[in-house]
mmCIF file of C-alpha atoms in Angstrom:
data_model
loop_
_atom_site.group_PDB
_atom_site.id
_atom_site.type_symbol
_atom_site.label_atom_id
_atom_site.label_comp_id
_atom_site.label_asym_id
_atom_site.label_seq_id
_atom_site.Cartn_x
_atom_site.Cartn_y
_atom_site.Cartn_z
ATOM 1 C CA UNK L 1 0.000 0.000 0.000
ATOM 2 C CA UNK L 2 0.970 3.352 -0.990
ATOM 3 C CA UNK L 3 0.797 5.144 2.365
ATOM 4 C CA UNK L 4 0.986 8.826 -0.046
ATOM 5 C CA UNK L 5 -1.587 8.566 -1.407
ATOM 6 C CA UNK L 6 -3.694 7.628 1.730
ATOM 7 C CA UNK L 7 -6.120 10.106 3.784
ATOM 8 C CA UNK L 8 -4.833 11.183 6.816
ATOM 9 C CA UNK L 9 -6.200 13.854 9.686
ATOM 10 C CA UNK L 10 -3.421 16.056 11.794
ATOM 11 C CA UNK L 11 -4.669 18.137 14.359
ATOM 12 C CA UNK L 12 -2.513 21.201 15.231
ATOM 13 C CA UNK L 13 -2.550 24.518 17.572
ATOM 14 C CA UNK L 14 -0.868 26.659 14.648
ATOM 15 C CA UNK L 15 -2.148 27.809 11.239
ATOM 16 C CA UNK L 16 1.062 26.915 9.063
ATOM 17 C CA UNK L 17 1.302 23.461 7.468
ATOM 18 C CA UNK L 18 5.318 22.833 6.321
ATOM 19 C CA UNK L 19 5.965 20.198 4.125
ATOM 20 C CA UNK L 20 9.948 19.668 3.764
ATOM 21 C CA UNK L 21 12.692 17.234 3.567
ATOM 22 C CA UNK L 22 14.699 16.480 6.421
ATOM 23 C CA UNK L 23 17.939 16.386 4.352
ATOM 24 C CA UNK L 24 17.136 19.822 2.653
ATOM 25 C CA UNK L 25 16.742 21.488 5.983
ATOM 26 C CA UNK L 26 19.182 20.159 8.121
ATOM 27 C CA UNK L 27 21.134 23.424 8.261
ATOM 28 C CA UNK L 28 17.953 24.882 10.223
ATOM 29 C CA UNK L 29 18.567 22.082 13.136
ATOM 30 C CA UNK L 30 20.121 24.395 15.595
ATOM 31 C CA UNK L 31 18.079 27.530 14.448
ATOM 32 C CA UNK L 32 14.997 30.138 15.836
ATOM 33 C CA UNK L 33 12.090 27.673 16.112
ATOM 34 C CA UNK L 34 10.136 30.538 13.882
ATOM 35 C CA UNK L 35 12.660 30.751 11.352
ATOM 36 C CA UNK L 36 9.965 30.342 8.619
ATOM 37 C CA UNK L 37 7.977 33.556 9.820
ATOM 38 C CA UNK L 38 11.090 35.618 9.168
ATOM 39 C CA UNK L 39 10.049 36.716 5.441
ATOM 40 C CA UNK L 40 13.839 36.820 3.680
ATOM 41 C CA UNK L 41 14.450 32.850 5.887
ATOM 42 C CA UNK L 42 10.995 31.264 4.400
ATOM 43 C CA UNK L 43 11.631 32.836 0.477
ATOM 44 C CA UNK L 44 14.901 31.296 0.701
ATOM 45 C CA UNK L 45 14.005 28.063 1.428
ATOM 46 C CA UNK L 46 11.009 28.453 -0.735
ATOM 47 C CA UNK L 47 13.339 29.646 -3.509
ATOM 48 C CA UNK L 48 15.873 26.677 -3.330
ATOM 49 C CA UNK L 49 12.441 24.243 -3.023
ATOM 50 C CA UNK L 50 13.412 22.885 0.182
ATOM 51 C CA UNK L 51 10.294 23.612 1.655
ATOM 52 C CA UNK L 52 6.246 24.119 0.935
ATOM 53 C CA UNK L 53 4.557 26.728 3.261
ATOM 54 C CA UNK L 54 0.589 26.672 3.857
ATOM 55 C CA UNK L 55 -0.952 29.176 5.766
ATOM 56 C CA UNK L 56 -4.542 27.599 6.845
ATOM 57 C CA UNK L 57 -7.203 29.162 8.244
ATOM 58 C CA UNK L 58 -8.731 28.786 11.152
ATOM 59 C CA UNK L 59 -12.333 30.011 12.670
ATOM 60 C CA UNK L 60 -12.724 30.167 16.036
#
């Protein structure tokens, strides 16, 4: 089974999704927790396509 392309549910207290590789952003280990909601950091990493950013919305 392809686990991919299965459905799955997350539950989270933040309103960013980050999909990434590991390998891509292992010089971010030792970094600001928030790095990504520094504009120039998340571009970069956007840029280079080490990362995919998703803002969600959420109604409270």
């Amino acid at each position: 089974m392809n686990i991919a392309s299965s459905p799955f549910q997350f539950t989270t207290d933040t309103a960013t999704l980050c999909i990434f590789d590991t390998d891509a952003l292992k010089h971010r280990l030792d970094d600001e927790p928030d790095w990504w909601s520094i504009e120039e950091d998340e571009l970069g990493e956007l840029n280079q396509g080490n990362v995919a950013i998703f803002n969600l919305f959420t109604f409270l």
